[in-house]
Coordinates of C-alpha atoms in Angstrom, one line a residue:
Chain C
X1 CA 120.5 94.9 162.7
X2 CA 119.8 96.9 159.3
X3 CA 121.7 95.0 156.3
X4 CA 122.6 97.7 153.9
X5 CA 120.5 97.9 150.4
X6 CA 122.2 95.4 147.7
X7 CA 123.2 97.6 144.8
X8 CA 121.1 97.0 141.8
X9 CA 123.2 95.2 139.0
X10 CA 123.7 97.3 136.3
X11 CA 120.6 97.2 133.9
X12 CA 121.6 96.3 130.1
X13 CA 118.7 98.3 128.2
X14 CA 118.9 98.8 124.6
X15 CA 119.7 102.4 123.9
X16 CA 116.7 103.4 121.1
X17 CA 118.4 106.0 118.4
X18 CA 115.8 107.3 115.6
X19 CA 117.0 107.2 112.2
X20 CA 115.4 109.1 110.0
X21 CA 112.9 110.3 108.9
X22 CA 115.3 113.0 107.5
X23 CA 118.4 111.0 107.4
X24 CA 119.9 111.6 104.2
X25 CA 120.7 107.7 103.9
X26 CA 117.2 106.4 104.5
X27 CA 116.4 107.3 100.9
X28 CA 113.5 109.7 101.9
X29 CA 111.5 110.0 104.8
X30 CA 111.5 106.4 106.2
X31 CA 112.2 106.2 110.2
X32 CA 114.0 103.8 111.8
X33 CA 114.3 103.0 115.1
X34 CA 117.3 101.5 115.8
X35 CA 117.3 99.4 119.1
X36 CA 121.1 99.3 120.2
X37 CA 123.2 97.8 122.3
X38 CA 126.6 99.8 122.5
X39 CA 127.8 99.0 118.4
X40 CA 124.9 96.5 117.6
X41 CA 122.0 96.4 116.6
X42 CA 119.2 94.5 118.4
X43 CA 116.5 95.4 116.4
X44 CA 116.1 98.1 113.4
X45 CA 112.1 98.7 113.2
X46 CA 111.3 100.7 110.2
X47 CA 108.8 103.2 110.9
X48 CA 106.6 104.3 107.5
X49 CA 104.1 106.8 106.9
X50 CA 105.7 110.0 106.7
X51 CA 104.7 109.8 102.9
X52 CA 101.1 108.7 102.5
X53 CA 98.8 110.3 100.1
X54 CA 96.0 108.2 99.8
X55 CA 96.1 107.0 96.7
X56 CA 94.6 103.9 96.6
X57 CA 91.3 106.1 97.6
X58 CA 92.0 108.7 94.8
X59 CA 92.5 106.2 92.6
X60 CA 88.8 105.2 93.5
X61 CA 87.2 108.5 92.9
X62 CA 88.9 110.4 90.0
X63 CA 88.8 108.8 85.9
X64 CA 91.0 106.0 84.6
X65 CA 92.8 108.6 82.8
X66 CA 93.1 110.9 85.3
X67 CA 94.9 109.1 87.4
X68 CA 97.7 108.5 85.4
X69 CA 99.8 111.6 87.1
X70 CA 98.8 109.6 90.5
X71 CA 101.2 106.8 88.8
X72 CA 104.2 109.1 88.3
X73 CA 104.4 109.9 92.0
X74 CA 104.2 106.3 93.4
X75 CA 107.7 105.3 92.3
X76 CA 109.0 108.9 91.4
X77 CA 112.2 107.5 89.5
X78 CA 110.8 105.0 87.6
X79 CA 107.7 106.6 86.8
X80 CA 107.4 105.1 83.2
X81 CA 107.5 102.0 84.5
X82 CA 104.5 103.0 87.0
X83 CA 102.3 104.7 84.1
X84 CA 102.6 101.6 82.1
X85 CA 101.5 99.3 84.5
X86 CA 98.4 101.4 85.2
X87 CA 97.7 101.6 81.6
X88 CA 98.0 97.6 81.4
X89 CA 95.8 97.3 84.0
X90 CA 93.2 99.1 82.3
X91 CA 93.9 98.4 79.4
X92 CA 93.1 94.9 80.5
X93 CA 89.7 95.9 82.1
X94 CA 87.9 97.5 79.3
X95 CA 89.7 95.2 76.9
X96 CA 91.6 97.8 74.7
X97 CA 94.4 97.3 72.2
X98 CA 97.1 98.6 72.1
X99 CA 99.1 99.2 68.7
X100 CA 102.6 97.7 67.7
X101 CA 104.4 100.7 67.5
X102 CA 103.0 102.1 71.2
X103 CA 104.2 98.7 72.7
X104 CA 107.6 99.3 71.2
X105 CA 108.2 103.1 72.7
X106 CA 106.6 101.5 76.0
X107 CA 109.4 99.0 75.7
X108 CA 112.1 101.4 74.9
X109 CA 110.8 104.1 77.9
X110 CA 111.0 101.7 80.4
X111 CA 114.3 100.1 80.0
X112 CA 115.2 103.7 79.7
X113 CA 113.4 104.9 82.9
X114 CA 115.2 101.0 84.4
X115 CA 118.6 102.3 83.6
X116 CA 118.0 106.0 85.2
X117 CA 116.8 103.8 88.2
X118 CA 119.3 101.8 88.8
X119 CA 122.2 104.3 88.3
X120 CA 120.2 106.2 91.2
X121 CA 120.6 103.3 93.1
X122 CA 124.2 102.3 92.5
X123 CA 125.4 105.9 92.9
X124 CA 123.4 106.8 95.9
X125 CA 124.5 103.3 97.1
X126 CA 128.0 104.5 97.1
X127 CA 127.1 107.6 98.4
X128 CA 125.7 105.8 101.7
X129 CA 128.9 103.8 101.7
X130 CA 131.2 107.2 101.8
X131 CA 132.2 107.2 98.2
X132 CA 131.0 110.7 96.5
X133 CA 132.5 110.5 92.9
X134 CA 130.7 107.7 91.8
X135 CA 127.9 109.3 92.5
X136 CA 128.3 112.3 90.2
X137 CA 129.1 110.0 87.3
X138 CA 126.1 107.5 87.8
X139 CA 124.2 111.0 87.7
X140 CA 126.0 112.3 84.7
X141 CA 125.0 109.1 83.0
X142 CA 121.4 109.4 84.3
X143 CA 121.3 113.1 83.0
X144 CA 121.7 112.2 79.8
X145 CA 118.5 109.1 80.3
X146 CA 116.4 112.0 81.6
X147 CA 117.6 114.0 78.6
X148 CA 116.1 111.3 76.2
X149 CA 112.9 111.1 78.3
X150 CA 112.7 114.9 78.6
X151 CA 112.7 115.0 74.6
X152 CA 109.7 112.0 74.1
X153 CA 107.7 113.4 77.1
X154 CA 108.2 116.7 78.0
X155 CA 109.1 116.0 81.7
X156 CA 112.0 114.4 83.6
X157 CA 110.6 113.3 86.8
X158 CA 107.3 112.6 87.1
X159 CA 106.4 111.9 83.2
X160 CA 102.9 110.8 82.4
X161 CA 104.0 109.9 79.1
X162 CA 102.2 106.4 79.0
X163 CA 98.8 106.3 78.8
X164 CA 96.2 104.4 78.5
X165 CA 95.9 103.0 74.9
X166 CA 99.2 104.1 74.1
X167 CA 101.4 107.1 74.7
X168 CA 100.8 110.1 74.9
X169 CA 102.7 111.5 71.6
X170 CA 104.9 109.7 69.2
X171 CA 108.4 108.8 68.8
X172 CA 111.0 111.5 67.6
X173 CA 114.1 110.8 65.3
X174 CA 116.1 113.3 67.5
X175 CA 115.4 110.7 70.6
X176 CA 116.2 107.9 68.6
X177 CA 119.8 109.8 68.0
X178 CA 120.1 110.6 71.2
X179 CA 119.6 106.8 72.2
X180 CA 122.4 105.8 69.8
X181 CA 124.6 108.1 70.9
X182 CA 123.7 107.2 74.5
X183 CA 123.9 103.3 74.3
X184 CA 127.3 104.0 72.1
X185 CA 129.5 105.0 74.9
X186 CA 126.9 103.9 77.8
X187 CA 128.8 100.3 78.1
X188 CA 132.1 101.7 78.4
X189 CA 130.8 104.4 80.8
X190 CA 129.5 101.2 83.0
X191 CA 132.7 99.6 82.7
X192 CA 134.5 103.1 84.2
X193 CA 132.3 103.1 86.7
X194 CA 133.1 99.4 87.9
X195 CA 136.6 100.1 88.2
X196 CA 136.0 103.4 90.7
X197 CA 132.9 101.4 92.9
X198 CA 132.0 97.8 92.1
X199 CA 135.6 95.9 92.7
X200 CA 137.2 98.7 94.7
X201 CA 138.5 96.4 97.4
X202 CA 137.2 98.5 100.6
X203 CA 134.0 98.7 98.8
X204 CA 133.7 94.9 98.7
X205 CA 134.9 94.6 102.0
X206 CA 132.5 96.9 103.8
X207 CA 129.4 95.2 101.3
X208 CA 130.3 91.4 100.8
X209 CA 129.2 88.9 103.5
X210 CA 126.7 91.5 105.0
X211 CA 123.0 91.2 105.3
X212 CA 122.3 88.2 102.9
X213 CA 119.3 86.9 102.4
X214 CA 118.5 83.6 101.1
X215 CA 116.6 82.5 98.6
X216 CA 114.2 80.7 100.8
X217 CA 113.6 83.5 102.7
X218 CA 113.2 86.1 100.2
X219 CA 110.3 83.8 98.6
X220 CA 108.8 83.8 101.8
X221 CA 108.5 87.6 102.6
X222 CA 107.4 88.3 99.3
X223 CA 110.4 89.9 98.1
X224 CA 110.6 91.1 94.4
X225 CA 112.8 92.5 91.7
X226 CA 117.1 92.6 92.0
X227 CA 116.7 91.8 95.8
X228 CA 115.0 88.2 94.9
X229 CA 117.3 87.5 91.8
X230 CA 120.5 89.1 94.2
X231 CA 119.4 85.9 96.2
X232 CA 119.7 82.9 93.5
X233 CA 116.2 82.9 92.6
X234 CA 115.8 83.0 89.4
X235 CA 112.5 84.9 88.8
X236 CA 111.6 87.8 86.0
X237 CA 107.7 88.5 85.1
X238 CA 109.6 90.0 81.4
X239 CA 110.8 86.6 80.6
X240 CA 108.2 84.2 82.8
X241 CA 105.2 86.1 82.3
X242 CA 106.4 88.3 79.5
X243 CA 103.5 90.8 79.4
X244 CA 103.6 93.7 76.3
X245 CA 106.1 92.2 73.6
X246 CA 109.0 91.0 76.2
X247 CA 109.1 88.0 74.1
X248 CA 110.3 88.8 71.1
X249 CA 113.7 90.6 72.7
X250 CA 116.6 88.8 73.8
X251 CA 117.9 89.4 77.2
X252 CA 119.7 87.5 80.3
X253 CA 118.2 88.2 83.5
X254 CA 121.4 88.1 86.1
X255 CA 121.0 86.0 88.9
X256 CA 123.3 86.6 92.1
X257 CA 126.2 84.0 91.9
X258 CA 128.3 85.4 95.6
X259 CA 131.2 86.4 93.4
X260 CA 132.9 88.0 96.5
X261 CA 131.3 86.5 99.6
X262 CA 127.4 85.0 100.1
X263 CA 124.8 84.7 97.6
X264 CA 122.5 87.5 98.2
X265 CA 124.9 89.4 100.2
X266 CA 125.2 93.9 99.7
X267 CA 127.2 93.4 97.3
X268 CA 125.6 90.6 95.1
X269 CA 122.5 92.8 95.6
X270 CA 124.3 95.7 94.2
X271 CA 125.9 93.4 91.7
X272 CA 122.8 92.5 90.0
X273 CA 121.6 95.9 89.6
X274 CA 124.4 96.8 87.5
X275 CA 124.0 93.7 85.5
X276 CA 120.5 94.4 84.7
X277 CA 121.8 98.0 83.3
X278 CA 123.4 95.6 80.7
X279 CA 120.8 93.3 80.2
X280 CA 118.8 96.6 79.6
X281 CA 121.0 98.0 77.1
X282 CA 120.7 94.5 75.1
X283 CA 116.8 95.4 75.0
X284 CA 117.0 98.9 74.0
X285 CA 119.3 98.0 70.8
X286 CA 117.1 95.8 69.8
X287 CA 114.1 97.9 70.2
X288 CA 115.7 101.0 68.3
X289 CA 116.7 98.5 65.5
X290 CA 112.8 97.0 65.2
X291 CA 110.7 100.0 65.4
X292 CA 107.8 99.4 63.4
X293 CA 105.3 102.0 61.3
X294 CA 101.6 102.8 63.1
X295 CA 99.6 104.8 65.1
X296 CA 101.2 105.5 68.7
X297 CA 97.6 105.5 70.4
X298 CA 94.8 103.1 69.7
X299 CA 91.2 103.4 69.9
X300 CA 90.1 104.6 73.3
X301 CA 86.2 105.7 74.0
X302 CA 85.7 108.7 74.9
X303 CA 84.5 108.1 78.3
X304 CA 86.0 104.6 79.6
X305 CA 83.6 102.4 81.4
X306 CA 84.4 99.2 81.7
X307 CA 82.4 96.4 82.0
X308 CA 80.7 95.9 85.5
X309 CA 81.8 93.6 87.5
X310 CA 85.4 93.2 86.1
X311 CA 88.0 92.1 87.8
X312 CA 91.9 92.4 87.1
X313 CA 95.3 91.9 88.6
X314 CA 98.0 92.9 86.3
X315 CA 101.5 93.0 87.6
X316 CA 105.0 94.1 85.6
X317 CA 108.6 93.6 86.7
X318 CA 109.7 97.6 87.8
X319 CA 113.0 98.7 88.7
X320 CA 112.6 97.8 91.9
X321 CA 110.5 94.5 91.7
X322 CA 106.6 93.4 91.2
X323 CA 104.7 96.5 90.7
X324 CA 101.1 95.4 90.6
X325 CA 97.6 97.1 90.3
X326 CA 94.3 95.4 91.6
X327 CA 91.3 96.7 90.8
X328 CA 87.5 96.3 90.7
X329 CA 84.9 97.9 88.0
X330 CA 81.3 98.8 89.1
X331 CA 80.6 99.7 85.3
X332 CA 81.3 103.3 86.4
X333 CA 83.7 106.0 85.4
X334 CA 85.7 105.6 88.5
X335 CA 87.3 101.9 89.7
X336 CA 85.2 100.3 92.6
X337 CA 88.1 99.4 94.5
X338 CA 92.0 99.8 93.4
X339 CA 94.8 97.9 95.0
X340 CA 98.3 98.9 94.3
X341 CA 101.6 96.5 95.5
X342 CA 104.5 98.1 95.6
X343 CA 107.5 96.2 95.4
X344 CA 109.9 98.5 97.9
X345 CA 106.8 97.9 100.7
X346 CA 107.1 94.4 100.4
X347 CA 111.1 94.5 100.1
X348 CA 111.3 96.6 103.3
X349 CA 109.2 94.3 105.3
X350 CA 112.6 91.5 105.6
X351 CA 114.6 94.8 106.8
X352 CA 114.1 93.7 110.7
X353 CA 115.3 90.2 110.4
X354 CA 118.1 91.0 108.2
X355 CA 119.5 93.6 110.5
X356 CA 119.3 91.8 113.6
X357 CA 122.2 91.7 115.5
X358 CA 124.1 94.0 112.8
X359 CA 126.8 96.9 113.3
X360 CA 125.2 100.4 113.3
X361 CA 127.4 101.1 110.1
X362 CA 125.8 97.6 108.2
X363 CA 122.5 99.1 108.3
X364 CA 122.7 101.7 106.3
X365 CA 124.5 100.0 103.9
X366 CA 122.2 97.3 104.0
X367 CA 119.2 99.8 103.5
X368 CA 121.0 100.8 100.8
X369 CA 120.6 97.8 98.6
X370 CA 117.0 97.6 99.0
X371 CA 116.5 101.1 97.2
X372 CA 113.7 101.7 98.7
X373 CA 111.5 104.9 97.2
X374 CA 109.4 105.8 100.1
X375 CA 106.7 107.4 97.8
X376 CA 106.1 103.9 97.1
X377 CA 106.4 102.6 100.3
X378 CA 103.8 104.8 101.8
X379 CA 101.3 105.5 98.7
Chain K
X1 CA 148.7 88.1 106.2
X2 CA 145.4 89.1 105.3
X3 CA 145.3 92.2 106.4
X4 CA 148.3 93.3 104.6
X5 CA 146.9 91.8 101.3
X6 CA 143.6 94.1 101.9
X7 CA 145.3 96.9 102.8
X8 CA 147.2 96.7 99.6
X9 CA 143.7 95.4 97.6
X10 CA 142.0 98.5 98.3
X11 CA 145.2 101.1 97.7
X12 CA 145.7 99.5 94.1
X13 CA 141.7 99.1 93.8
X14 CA 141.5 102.9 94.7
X15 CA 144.4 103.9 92.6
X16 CA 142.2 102.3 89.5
X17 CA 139.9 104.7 90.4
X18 CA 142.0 107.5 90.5
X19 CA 142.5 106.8 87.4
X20 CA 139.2 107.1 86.0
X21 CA 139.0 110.1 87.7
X22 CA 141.5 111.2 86.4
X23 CA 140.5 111.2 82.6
X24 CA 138.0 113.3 83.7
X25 CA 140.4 116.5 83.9
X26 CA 140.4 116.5 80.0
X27 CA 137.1 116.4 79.0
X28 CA 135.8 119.6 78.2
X29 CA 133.6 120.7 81.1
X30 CA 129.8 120.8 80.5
X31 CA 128.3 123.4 83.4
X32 CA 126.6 126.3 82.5
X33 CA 126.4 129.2 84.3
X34 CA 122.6 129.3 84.4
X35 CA 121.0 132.7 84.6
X36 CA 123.5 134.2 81.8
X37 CA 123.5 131.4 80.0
X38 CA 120.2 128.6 79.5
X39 CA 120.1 125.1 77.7
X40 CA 118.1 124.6 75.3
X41 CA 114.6 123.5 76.2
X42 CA 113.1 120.6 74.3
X43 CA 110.1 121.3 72.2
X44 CA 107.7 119.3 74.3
X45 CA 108.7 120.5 77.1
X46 CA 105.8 121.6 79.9
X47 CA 106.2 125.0 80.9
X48 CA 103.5 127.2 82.7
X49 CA 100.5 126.4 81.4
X50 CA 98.2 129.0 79.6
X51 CA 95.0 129.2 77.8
X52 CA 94.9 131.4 74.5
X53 CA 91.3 132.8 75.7
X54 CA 90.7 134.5 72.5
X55 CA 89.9 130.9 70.5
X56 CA 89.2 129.0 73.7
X57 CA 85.3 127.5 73.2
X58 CA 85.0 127.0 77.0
X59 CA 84.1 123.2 76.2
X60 CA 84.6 122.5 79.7
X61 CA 87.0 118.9 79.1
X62 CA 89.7 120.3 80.6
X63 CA 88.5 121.2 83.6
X64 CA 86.6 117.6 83.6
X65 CA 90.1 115.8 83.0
X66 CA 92.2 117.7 85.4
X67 CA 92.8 115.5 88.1
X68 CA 93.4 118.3 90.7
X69 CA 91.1 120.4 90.3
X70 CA 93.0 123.3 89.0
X71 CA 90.9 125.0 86.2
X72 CA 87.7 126.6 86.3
X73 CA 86.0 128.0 83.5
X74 CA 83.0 130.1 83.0
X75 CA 81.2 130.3 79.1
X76 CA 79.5 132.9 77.3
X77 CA 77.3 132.7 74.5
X78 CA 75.9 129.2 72.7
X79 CA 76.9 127.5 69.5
X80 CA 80.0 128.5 67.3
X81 CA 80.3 131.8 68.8
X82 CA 81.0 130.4 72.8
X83 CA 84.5 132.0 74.4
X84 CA 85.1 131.5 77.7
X85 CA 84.6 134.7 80.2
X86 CA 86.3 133.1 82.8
X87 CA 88.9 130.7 82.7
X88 CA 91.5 130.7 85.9
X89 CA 94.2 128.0 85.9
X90 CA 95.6 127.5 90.0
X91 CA 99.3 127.2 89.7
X92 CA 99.3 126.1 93.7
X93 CA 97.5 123.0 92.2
X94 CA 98.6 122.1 88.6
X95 CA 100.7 119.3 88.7
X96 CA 102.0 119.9 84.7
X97 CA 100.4 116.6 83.8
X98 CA 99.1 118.0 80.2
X99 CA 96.1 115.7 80.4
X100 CA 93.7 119.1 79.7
X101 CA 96.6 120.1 76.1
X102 CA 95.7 116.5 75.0
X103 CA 91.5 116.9 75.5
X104 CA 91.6 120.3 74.0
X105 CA 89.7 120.6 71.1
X106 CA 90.4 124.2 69.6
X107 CA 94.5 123.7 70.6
X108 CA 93.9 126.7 72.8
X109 CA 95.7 125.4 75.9
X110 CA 99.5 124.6 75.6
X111 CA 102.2 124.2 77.8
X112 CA 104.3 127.4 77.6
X113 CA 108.3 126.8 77.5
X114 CA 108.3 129.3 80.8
X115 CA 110.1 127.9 83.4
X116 CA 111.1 131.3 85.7
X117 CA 108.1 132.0 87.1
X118 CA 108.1 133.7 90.9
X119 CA 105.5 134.5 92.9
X120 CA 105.3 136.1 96.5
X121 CA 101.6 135.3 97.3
X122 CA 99.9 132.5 96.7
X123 CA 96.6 134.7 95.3
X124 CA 99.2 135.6 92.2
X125 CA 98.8 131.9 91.3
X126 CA 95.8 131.7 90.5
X127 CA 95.6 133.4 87.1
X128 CA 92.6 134.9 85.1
X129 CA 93.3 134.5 81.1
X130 CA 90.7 136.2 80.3
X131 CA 91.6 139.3 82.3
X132 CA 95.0 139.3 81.3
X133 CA 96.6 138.2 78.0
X134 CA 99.3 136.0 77.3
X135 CA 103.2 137.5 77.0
X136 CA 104.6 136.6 74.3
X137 CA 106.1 133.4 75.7
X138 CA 107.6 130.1 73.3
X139 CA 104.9 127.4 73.5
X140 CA 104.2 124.1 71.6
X141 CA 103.5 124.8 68.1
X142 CA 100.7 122.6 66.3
X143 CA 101.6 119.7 64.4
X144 CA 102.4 120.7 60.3
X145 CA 100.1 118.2 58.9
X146 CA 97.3 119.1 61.9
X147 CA 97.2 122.8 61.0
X148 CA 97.2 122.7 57.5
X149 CA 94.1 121.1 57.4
X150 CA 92.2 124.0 59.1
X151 CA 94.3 127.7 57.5
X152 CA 91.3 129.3 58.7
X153 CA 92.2 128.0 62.2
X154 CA 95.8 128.4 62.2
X155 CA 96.0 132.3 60.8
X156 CA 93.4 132.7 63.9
X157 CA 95.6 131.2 66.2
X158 CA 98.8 132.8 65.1
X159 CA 97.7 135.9 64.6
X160 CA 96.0 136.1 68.5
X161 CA 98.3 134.1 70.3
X162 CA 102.4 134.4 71.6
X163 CA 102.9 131.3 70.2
X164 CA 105.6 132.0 68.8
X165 CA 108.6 129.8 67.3
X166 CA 109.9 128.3 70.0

């Protein structure tokens, strides 16, 4: 007698969906593969790569002062911040001063270049999250950062302004009006754009009480920046490690409280980005009020070669966390070995566990906290 | 309960930002209609970048600084009266870093405040200054206190270059 086959019971596979590497909410051309079981998420992988340039190995065969431009494209909107840890760093290795005044306009660019960061952040942020106007006025207010920038450096993405010694040309008194006028209205502007994005109620609703992170696990993954002080840790290289002249300005650094939901929730990681445009304007009034007399380049040989054998690991607090150079001298014009960290690398690596077991919809809004520049990312 | 309290959380919250919104309708608008009408370009700006050939000393720092790669310069005769007989700057490769304006030592490359530049054929970028001279296009101007120290320098430069008054 022939028993007829048992039908197979149904099998319950994840369905894999590719986001990315051109999905406009991925933040550039980061993939990720989202493993999915009808509206969850089982797994979110992000794939990198799509944006590698070798520049670790450039680093190691062009100048010291060439590779300042290299710098601008790591973190492409906060490239200030970029070209002055670079200069740091070498500064560091061949033991090179740096004037008072050069400090100051280092200061004063990248709390600038901060601001015009995190308004690309918040508005984009919104943007992910289905809100457009916010968007165009975090730009507008961006526009007129870049305008400032545009007037000390010449450029408004990719600036090479800072270099190594110094900057590369002095500070104007048409900037310094333009910063006046800018920081004038900027707080107001802020508050504005609270009322249309932060406390809109849907806005918290679809942010608050998703993806948070906590403390504990942010310190272990390495996380840096707005994402580790989103999750109650309170942790800034400017005021614990103040590097350049940090320490003579006056500052808060926010520290996510869970106003609406968790600590270290979207929303408290959004938060604290918007907070630190505050903090930032604090800074940049002081700066403007203190600016001293001097040279705005010190004494740089010719042809830098630093001491053989040197070793150096200088790291800054960027826009979007610990931005830090390691490098190696052979007493040559070239770096033996160069080491960059980004901070968005290491923030991205906690994306799989915090999206595990998340809505399809959560994850790009959780991506979107993490501002992630995949220039960075990739190197 | 809840639900209607959100429900009426995120009108309100959304009628507050109508509002804001709103003031926007009477603030004068800012666009400009771009190929009539331009903004005005800052003075450091960093156009296209050209090389006055006529006063360039074909030193050679530039094309040591660039970091990719995109001059090359050829130099004729030794001493004070050295001019460069070939000096090509590849606009498929300049990344408008102004690293070579800073090393020059004669002033004799400059960003240019051209912006609107269009090529069909990636041979047209690569351009030959000494084969074809500058148009007369605004640039950088010196520092006051730099030039005065050298008239003999700056008539030279004025007189060859387009630098003019941006």
């Amino acid at each position: 007698m022939i028993t007829p086959a048992q039908p197979k019971p149904l099998q319950g596979e994840p369905l894999v969906v590719h986001m990315g590497p051109q999905h406009p909410s991925t933040h550039g051309v980061l993939r990720v593969e989202l493993h999915t079981d009808g509206e969850v998420v089982e797994r979110a992988i992000p794939n990198i790569g799509y944006l590698h340039r070798c520049k670790e190995k450039i680093g190691e065969s062009i100048g010291y002062d060439a590779y300042v431009p290299y710098t601008d494209r790591m973190d492409y909107l906060a490239a200030m911040n970029n070209n002055w840890t670079w200069a740091m760093c070498v500064e560091k290795l061949a033991e090179i001063e740096v004037p008072e005044r050069a400090e100051y306009i280092r200061v004063f660019v990248g709390e600038l270049n901060r601001i015009a960061s995190h308004l690309v952040a918040v508005g984009t942020y919104g943007l992910d999250l289905g809100a457009f106007t916010p968007f165009l006025h975090a730009f507008r207010e961006r526009e007129m950062t870049l305008d400032i920038l545009e007037e000390l450096s010449g450029g408004r993405l990719c600036f090479g302004y800072v270099r190594i010694g110094g900057v590369a040309e002095d500070m104007t008194a048409r900037a310094m009006d333009m910063t006046r006028r800018f920081l004038k209205q900027f707080r107001a502007k802020l508050d504005s754009f609270n009322e249309l994005l932060s406390f809109n109620h849907i806005f918290i609703k679809r942010t608050a009480n998703i993806g948070a992170l906590s403390g504990e696990q942010a310190i272990a993954y390495g996380i840096t920046g707005p994402m580790l002080r989103a999750s109650g840790v309170d942790w800034d290289l400017r005021r614990d490690e103040p590097y350049s002249i940090y320490n003579r300005f006056e500052f808060d650094i926010p520290v996510g409280q869970g106003l609406k939901g968790q600590v270290g929730d979207n929303w408290d990681r959004y938060w604290i980005r918007i907070r630190e445009m505050y903090e930032s304007t604090r800074i940049l009034e002081q700066v403007i009020d203190g600016f001293p007399e001097g040279s705005h380049m010190g004494k740089v040989p010719a042809v830098l070669r630093p001491p053989k054998d040197a070793e150096v690991y200088v790291r800054t607090e960027c826009p979007r966390g610990e931005l830090a150079f390691y490098m190696i001298s052979d007493g040559s014009k070239v770096p033996f070995r160069l080491k960059a960290r980004g901070p968005s690398f290491c923030n991205l690596s906690v994306f799989e566990e915090l999206t595990r077991d998340m809505l399809i919809a959560d994850v790009v809004a959780t991506l979107g906290t993490f501002d992630v520049v995949m220039g960075e990312v990739d190197r | 309960m809840a639900i209607i309290n959100d429900i009426l959380q995120g009108f309100l919250t959304t009628v507050k930002g109508m509002i804001v919104t709103g003031k926007e309708c009477f603030v004068p608008a800012v666009t400009v209609q771009y190929p009539t009408e331009k903004r005005p370009i800052p003075e450091r700006f960093r156009g296209m970048l050209v090389n006055d050939a006529s006063i360039c000393i074909a030193c050679d720092k530039c094309v040591r600084i660039c970091p990719v790669n995109c001059l090359y310069c050829e130099g004729e005769g030794k001493g004070k009266a050295r001019r460069a007989s070939v000096f090509t700057i590849d606009y498929v490769k300049c990344c408008w870093c102004a690293l070579c304006v800073e090393v020059c030592p004669v002033d004799s490359l400059y960003m240019s405040h051209d912006y609107e530049t269009v090529f069909t054929d990636r041979s047209q970028m690569i351009r030959d200054f000494c084969q074809d001279p500058i148009p007369p296009i605004g640039g950088r101007q010196k520092p006051a206190e730099e030039s005065s120290d050298n008239p003999a320098e700056k008539k030279e430069g004025e007189s060859n270059s387009g630098r003019a008054a941006a």
